[in-house]
Short mmCIF file of C-alpha atoms in Angstrom, two decimals:
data_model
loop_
_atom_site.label_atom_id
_atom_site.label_comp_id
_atom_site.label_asym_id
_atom_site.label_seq_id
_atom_site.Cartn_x
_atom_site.Cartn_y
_atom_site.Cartn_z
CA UNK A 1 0.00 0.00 0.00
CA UNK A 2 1.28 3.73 -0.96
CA UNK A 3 2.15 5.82 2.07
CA UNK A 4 -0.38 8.75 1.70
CA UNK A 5 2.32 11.20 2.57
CA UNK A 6 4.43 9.97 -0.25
CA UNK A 7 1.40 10.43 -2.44
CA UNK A 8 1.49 13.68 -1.44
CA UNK A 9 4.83 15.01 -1.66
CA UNK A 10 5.31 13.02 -4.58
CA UNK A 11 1.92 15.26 -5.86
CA UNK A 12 3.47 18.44 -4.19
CA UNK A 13 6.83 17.94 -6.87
CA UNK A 14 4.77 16.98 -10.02
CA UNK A 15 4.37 19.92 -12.49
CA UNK A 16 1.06 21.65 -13.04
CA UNK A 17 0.68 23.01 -16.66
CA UNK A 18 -0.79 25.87 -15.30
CA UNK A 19 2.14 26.89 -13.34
CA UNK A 20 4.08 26.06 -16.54
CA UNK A 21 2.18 27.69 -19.66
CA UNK A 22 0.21 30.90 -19.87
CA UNK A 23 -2.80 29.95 -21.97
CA UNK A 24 -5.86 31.42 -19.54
CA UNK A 25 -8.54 33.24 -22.09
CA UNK A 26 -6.80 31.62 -25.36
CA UNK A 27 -9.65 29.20 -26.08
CA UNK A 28 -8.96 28.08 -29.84
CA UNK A 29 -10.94 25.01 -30.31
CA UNK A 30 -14.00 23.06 -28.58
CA UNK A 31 -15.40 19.83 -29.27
CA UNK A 32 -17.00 16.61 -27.60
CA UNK A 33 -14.05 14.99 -26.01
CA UNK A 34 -12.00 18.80 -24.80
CA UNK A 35 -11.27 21.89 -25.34
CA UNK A 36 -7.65 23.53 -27.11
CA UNK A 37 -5.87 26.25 -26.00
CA UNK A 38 -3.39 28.23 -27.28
CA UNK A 39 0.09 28.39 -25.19
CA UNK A 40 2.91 30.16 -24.65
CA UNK A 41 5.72 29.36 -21.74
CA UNK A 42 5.65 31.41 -18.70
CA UNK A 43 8.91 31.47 -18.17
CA UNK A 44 9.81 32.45 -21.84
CA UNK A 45 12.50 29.60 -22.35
CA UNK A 46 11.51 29.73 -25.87
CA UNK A 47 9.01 31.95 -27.67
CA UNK A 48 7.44 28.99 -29.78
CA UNK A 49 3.44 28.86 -29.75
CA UNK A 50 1.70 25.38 -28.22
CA UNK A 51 -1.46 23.84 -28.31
CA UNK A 52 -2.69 21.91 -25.18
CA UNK A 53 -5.56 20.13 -25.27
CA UNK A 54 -7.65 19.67 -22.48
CA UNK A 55 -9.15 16.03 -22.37
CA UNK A 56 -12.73 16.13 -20.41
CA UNK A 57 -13.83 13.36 -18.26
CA UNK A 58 -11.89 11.24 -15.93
CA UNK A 59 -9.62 9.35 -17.70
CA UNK A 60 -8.70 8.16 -21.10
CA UNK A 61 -10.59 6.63 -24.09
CA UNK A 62 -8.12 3.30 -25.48
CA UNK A 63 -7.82 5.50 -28.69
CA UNK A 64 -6.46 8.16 -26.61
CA UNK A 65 -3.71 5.84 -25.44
CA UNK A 66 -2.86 4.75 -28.83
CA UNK A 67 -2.36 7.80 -30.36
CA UNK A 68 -0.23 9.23 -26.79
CA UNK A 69 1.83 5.72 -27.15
CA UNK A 70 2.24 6.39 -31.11
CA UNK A 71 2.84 10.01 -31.10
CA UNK A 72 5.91 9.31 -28.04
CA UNK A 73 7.56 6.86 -30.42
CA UNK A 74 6.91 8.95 -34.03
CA UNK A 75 9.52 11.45 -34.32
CA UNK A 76 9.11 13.10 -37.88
CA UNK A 77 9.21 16.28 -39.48
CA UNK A 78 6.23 15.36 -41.08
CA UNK A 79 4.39 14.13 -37.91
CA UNK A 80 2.42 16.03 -35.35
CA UNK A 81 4.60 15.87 -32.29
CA UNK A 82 2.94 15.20 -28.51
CA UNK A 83 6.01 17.17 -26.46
CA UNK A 84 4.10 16.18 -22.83
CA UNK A 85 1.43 14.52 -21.22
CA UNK A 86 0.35 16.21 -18.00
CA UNK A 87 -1.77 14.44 -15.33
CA UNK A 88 -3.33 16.32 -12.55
CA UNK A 89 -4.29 13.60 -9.23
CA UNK A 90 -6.54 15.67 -7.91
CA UNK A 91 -8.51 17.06 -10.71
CA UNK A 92 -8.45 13.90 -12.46
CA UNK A 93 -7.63 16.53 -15.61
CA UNK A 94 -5.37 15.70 -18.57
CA UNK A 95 -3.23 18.03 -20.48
CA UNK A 96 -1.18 17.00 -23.76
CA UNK A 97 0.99 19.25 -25.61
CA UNK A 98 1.44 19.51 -29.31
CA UNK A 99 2.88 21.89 -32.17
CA UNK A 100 0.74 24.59 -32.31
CA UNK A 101 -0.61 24.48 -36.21
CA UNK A 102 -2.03 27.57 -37.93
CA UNK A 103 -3.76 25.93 -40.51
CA UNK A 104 -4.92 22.43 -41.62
CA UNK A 105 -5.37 21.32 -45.48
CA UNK A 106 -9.40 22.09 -44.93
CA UNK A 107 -9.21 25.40 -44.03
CA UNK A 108 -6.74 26.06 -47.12
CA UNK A 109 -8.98 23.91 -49.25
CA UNK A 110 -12.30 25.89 -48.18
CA UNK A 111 -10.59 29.68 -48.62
CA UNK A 112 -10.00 28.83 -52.40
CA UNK A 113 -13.31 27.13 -53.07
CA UNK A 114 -15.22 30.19 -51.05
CA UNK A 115 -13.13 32.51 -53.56
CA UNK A 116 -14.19 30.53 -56.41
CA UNK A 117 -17.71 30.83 -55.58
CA UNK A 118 -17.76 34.26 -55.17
CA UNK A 119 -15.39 34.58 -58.39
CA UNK A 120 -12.77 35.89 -56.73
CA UNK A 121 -10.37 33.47 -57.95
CA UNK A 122 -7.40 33.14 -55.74
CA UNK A 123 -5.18 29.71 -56.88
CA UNK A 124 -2.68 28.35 -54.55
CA UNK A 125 0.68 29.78 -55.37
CA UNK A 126 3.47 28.10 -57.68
CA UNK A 127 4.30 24.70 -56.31
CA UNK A 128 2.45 24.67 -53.38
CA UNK A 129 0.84 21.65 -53.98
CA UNK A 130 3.58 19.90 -55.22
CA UNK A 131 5.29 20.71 -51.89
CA UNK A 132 2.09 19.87 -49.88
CA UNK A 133 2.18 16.38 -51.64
CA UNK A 134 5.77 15.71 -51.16
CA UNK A 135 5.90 16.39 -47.14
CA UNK A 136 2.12 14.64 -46.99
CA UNK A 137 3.76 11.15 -48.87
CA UNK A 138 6.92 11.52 -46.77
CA UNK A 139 5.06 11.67 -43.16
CA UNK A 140 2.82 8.19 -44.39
CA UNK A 141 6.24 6.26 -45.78
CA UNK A 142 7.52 7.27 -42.22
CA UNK A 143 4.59 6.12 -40.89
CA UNK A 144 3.57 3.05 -42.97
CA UNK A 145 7.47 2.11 -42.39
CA UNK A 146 6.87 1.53 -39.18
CA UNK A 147 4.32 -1.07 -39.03
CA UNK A 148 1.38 1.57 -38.62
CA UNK A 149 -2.03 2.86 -40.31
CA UNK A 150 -2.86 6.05 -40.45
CA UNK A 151 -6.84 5.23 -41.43
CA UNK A 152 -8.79 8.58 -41.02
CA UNK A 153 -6.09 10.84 -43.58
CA UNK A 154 -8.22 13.56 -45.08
CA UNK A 155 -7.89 17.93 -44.95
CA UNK A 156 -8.70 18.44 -41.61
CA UNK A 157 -5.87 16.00 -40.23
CA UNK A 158 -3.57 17.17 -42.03
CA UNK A 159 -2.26 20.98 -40.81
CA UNK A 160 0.42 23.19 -41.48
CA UNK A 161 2.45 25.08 -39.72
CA UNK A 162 2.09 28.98 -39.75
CA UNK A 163 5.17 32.08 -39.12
CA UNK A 164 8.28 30.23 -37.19
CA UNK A 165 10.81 28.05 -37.49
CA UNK A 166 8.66 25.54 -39.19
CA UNK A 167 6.72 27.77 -41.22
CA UNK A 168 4.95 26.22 -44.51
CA UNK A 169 5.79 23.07 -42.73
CA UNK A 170 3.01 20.07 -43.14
CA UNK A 171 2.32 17.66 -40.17
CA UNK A 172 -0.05 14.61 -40.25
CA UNK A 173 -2.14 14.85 -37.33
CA UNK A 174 -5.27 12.67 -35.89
CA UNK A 175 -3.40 9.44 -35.18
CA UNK A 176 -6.55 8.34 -32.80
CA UNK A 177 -7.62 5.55 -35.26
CA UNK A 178 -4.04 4.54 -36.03
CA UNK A 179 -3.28 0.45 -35.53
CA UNK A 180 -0.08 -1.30 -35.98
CA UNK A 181 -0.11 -3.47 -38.79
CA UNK A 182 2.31 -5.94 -38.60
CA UNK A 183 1.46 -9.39 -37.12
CA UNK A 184 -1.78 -8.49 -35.82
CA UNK A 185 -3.35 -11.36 -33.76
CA UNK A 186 -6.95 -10.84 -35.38
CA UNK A 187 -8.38 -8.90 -38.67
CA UNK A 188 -8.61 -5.20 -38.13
CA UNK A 189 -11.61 -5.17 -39.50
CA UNK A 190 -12.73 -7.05 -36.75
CA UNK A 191 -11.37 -4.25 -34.40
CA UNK A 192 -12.96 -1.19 -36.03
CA UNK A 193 -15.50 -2.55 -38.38
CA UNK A 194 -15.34 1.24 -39.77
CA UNK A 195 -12.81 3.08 -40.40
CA UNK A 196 -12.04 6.29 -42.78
CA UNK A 197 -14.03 9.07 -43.05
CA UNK A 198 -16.52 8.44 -46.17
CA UNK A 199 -15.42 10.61 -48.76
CA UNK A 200 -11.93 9.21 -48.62
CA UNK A 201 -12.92 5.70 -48.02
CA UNK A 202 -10.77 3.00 -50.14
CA UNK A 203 -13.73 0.38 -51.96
CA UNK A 204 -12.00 -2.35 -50.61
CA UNK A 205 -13.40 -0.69 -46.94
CA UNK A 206 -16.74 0.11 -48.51
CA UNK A 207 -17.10 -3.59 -49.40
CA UNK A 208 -15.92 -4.76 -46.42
CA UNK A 209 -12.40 -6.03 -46.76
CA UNK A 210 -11.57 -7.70 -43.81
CA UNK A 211 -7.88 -7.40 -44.58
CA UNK A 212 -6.54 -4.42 -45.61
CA UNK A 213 -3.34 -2.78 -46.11
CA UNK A 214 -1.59 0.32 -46.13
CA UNK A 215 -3.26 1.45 -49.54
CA UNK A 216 -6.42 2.37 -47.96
CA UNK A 217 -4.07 5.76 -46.69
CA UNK A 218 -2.95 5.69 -50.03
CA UNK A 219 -6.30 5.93 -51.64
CA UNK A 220 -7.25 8.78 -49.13
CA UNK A 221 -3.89 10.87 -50.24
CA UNK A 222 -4.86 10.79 -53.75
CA UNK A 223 -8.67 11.64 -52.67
CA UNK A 224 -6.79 14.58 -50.82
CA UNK A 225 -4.48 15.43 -54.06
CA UNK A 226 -7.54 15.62 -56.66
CA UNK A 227 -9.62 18.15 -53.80
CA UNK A 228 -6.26 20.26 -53.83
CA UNK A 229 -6.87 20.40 -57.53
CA UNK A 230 -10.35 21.21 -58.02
CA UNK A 231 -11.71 22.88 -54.68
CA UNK A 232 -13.99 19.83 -54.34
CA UNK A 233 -14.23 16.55 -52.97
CA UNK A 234 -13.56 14.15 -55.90
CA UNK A 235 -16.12 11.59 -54.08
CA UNK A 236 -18.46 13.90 -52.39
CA UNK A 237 -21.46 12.02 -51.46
CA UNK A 238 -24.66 13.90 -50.27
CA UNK A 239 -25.97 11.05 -48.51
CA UNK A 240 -24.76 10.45 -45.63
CA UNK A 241 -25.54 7.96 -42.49
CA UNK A 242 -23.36 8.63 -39.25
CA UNK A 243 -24.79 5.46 -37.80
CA UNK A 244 -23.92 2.74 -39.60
CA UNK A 245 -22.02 0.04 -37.75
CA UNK A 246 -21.35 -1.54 -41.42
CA UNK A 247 -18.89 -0.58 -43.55
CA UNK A 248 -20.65 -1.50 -46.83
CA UNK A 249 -22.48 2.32 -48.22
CA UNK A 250 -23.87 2.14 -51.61
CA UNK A 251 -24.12 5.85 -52.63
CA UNK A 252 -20.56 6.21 -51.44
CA UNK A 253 -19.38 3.08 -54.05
CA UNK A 254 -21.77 4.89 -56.50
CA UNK A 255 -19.85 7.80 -56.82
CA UNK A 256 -16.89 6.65 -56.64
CA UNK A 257 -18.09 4.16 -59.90
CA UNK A 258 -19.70 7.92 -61.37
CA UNK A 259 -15.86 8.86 -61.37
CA UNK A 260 -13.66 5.40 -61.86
CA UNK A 261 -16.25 3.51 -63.55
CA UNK A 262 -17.15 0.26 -62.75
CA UNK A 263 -13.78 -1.89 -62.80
CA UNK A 264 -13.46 -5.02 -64.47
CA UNK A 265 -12.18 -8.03 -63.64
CA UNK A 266 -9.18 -7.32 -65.21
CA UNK A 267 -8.81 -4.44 -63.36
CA UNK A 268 -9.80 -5.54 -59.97
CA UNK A 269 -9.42 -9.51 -59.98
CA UNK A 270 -10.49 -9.67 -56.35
CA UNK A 271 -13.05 -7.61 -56.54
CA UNK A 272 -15.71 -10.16 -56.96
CA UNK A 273 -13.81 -12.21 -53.11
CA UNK A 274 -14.96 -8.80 -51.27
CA UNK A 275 -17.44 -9.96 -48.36
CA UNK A 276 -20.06 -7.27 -49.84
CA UNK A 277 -20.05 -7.59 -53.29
CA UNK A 278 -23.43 -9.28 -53.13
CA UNK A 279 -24.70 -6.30 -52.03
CA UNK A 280 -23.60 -4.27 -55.19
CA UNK A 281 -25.52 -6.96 -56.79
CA UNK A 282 -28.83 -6.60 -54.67
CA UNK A 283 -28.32 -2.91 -54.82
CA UNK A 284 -28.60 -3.20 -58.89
CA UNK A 285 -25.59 -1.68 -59.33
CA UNK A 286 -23.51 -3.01 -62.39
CA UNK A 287 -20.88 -2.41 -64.83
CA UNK A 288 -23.54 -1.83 -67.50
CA UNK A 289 -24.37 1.38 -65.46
CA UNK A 290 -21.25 3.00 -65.10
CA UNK A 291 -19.62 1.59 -68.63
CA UNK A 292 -19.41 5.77 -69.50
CA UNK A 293 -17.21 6.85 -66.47
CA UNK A 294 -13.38 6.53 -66.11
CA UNK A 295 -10.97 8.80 -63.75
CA UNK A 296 -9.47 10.58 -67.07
CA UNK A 297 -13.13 11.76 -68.91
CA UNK A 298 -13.53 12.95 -65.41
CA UNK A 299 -10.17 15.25 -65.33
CA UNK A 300 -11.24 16.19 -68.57
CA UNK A 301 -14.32 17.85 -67.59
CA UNK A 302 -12.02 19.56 -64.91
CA UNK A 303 -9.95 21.07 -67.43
CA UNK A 304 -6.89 19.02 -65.54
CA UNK A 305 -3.42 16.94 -65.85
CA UNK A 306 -2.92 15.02 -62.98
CA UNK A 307 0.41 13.58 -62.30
CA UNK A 308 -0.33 10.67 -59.60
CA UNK A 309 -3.30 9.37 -60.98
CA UNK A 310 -1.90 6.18 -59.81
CA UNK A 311 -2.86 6.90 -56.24
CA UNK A 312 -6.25 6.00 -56.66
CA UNK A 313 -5.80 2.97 -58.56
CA UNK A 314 -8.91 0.76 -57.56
CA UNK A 315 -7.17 -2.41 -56.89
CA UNK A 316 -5.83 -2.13 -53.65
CA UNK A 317 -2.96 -4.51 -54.67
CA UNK A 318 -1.64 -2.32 -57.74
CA UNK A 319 -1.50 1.04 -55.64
CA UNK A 320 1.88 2.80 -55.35
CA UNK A 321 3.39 2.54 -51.81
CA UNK A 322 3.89 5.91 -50.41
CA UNK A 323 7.92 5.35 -51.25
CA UNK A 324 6.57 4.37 -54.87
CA UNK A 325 4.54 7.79 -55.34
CA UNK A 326 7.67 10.06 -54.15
CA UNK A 327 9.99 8.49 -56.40
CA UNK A 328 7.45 9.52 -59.54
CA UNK A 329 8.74 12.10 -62.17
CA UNK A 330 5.93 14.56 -61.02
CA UNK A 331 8.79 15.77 -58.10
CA UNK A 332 11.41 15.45 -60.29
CA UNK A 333 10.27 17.50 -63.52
CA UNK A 334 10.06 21.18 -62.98
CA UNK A 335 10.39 23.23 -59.74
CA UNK A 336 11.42 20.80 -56.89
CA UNK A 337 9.11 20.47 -53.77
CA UNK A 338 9.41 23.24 -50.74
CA UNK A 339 10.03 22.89 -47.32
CA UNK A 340 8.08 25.76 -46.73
CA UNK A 341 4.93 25.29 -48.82
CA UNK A 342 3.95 28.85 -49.01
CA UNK A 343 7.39 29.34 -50.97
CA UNK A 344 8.30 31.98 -48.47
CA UNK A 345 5.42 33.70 -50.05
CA UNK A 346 2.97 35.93 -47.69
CA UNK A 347 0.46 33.54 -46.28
CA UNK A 348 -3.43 34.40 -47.29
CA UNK A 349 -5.05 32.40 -45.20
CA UNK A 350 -6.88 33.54 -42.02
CA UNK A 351 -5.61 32.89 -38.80
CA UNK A 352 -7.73 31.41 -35.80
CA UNK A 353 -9.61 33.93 -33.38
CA UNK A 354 -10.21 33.14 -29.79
CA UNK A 355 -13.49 31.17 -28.66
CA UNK A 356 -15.11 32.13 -25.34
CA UNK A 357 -14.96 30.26 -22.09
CA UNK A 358 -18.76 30.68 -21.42
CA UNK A 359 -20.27 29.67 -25.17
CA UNK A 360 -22.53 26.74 -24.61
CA UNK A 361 -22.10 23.26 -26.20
CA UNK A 362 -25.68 21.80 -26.60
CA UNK A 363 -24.75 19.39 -28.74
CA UNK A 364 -22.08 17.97 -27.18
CA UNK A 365 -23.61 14.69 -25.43
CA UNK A 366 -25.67 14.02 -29.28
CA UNK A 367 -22.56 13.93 -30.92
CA UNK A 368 -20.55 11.68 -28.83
CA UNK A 369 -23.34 9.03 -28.77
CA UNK A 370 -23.37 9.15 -32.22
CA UNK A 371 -19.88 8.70 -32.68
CA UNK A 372 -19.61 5.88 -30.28
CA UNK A 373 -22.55 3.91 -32.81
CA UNK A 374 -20.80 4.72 -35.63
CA UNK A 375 -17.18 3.13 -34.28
CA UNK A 376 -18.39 0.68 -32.18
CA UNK A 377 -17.55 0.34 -28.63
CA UNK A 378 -14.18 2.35 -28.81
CA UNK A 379 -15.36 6.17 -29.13
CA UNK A 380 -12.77 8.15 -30.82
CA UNK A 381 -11.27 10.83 -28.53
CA UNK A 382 -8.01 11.52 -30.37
CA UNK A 383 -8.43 15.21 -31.36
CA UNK A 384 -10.51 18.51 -30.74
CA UNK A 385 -12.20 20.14 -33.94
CA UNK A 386 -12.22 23.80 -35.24
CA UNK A 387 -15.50 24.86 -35.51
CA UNK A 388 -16.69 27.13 -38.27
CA UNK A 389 -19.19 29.83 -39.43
CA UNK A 390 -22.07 27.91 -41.39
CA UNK A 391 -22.48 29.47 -44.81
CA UNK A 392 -25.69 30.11 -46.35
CA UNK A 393 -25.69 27.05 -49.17
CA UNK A 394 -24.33 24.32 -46.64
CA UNK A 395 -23.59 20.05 -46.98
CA UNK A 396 -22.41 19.00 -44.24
CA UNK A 397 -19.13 16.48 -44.32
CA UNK A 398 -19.98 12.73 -43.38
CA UNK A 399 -19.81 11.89 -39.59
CA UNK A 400 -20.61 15.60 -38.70
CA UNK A 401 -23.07 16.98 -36.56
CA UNK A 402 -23.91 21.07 -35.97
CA UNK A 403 -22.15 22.70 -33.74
CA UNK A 404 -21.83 26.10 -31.90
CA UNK A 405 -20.52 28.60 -34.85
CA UNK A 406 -17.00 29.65 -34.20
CA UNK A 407 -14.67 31.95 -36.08
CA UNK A 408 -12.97 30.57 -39.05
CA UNK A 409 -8.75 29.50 -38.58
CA UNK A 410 -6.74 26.84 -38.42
CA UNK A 411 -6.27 23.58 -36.66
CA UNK A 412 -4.41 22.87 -33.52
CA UNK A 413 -2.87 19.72 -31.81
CA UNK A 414 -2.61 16.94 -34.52
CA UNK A 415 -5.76 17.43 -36.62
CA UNK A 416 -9.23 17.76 -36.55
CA UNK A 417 -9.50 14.87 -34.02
CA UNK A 418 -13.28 14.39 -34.17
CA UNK A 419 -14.97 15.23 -37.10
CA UNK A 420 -16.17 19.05 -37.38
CA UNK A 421 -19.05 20.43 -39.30
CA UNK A 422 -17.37 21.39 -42.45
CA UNK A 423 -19.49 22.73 -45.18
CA UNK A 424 -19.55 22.68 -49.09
CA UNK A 425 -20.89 25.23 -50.96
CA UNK A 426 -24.05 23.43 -53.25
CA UNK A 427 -22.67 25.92 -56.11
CA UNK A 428 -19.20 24.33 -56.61
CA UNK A 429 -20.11 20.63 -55.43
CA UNK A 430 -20.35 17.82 -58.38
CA UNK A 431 -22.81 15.32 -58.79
CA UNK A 432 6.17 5.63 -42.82
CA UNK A 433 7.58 4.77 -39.04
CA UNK A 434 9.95 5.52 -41.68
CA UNK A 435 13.87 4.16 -39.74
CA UNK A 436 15.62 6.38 -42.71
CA UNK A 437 13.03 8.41 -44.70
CA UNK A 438 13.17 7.48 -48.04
CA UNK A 439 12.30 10.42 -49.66
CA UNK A 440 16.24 12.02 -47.93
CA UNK A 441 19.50 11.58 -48.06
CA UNK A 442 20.84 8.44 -46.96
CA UNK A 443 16.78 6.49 -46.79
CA UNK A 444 17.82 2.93 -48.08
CA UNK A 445 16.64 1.05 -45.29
CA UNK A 446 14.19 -1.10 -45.09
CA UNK A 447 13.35 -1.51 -41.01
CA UNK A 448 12.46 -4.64 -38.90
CA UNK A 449 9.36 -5.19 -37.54
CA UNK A 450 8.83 -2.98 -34.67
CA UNK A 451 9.80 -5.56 -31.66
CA UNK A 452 12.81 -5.44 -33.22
CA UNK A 453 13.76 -2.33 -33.41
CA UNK A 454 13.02 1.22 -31.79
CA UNK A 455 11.98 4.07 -34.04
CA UNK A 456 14.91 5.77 -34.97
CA UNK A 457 14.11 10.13 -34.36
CA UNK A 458 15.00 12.67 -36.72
CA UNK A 459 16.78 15.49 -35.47
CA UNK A 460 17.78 17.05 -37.89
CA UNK A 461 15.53 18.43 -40.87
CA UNK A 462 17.29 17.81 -43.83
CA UNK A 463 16.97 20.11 -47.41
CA UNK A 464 15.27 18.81 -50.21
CA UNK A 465 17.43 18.08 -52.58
#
């Protein structure tokens, strides 16, 4: 038994983050699972901006612990990185401390598509998303090199990081849903039953793979590259059904066939093994349907040349690897990729404004019930949202409930976390861990399973080359 007065010298020594980090009245972000503050040391050791996130309740979620035992074991430049975990006794409160991002891909992604609406045309500067691409395929190869899935990638997870010593840098955030992959003692898809969200779901998860690999991130990059593209989600899909324990959704493989077209068996052999192919059958949905569609017609109509096309390949088994994709001529040709993504260009994009203490949440007890249906007994906690202004024309992104408006900004401590209300204007809308990062100097190593060997950290940034 623990002596009490240990306990409580031992409690009297631990560090409070409030005696630590001046954040009091810097409210940046609010959402079912916490609240995210911006941070700055008292003691003004260093001058760098945090984000600590305030985890409600009176403990942790498992996916919590996950992505805290991930994120102390990634060390990236291209991955959100967890600095502390504090732990107050007596409060039962707990604090974890990120990078404090400006802006998340989102946030970017909705500034252009508002300006396009309103005709006020304002394209991402030269290279950007070539840059954006690079540091986005680097973070996954570090990731997916290390025996991990990523499995929720989309704009909101993925955030950049505004004036500083990282500035234009991109971090992949969110890693609550993240599994190891190696070995695993049963299917994942036995663990989470549903993974992604929707609109950058691989079909292999909409038909209810059991057993699926890496290239269901892969699929949800290039999902990511097209919207960088165009303004839009390339698989937007306005139906939407937050509850469903299944992972099989027809309108969701509908569009995706309205864009791909319906493969064939010589394009996706195993497509006909999937558990819910049936269903496609049941649901009447055919080849002879879709027999006009295919990915370039579709770039056509968008007035675009796409480079990595590849990425959304429809057999899961003929998708480029994340080391694959950054070795393609599309970041070789012409101006090479940026470490700062905004080219040391002035940065457009608006920053986040302070949210008051005293706002109410009404819906926050809705949404976390409805979460916890749609993902099964293991409610994802890994992240707090940025909440936004709700536009006139709105469709609301899959999984995503309305919330309290909030000023517009960008995303703090590793991503979105839970999924925001994020809105599409009806005008524009159409129907690794990486031991020796590949994409550097010196990356020819392929590591060992991850009992084997500890993730090696990055200290050093190097220049692209």
């Amino acid at each position: 038994m623990v002596d009490i007065e240990y306990k409580r010298e031992l409690e009297a020594k631990r560090e409070r983050v409030e005696d630590i980090f001046d954040f009091e009245g810097c409210k940046v972000g609010r959402g079912t699972y916490g609240s995210v503050f911006k941070a700055k040391r008292k003691d003004g050791k260093d001058d760098r901006e945090y984000a600590l996130k305030q985890i409600e309740g009176t403990g942790l979620s498992m996916s919590s612990c996950r992505e805290i035992g991930l994120l102390r074991e990634l060390k990236h430049p291209n991955v959100m990185t967890l600095h502390r975990v504090f732990l107050n006794h007596t409060t039962r409160k707990i604090w974890l401390l990120f990078d404090y991002a400006e802006y998340d891909l989102w946030h970017i992604i909705k500034f252009h598509r508002t300006a396009k609406v309103n005709k006020t045309s304002f394209n991402v500067y030269p290279n950007m998303v070539k840059s954006l691409m690079y540091q986005i395929l680097n973070g996954i190869d570090y990731i997916h090199s290390n025996w991990v899935l990523h499995r929720d990638l989309k704009p909101a997870n993925i955030v950049v990081m505004g004036e500083g010593s990282e500035r234009g840098c991109v971090k992949i955030g969110d890693l609550g849903f993240s599994r190891l992959f190696y070995q695993p003692l049963k299917p994942l898809a036995d663990l989470d039953p549903v993974v992604v969200t929707f609109w950058y779901r691989a079909p292999e998860l909409l038909l209810g793979a059991r057993h699926y690999t890496k290239a269901i991130d892969i699929w949800a990059i290039g999902c990511i590259f097209a919207e960088l593209l165009t303004y839009e989600p390339i698989f937007h899909c306005r139906q939407e059904d937050i509850k469903t324990s299944t992972p099989y959704h027809k309108e969701q493989l509908e569009r995706i066939f309205r864009v791909m077209g319906y493969p064939s068996d010589d394009v996706w052999p195993d497509m006909r093994k999937m558990p819910d192919f049936p269903q496609l059958t049941r649901d009447s949905i055919t080849r002879k349907a879709y027999g006009k569609y295919y990915l370039e017609g579709y770039l056509m109509e968008k007035r675009l040349t796409w480079d990595l096309q590849s990425l959304l390949t429809i057999d899961p088994l003929r998708r480029p690897s994340a080391e694959d994709a950054l070795k393609h001529d599309y970041f070789k040709i012409g101006e090479k990729p940026n470490e700062d993504v905004f080219g040391g260009m002035p940065i457009p994009y608006p920053k986040r404004e302070f949210i008051a203490d005293d706002e109410p949440d009404d819906n926050k007890q809705p949404q976390q019930q409805q979460q916890q249906q749609q993902q099964g007994a293991a409610a994802k906690t890994g992240g707090v949202p940025q909440q936004q202004p709700q536009p006139q024309q709105q469709q609301h992104h899959p999984h995503q409930q309305k919330v309290q408006q909030q000023p517009t900004g960008g995303v703090v401590a590793g991503g979105s976390g839970m999924h925001t209300v994020q809105h599409y204007p009806s005008a524009s809308v159409q129907p690794p861990m990486h031991a020796n990062m590949r994409g550097y100097p010196g990356g020819n190593m392929a590591p060992p399973p991850p009992q084997q060997q500890q993730p090696q950290q990055h200290p050093n940034y190097p220049r692209y080359q």
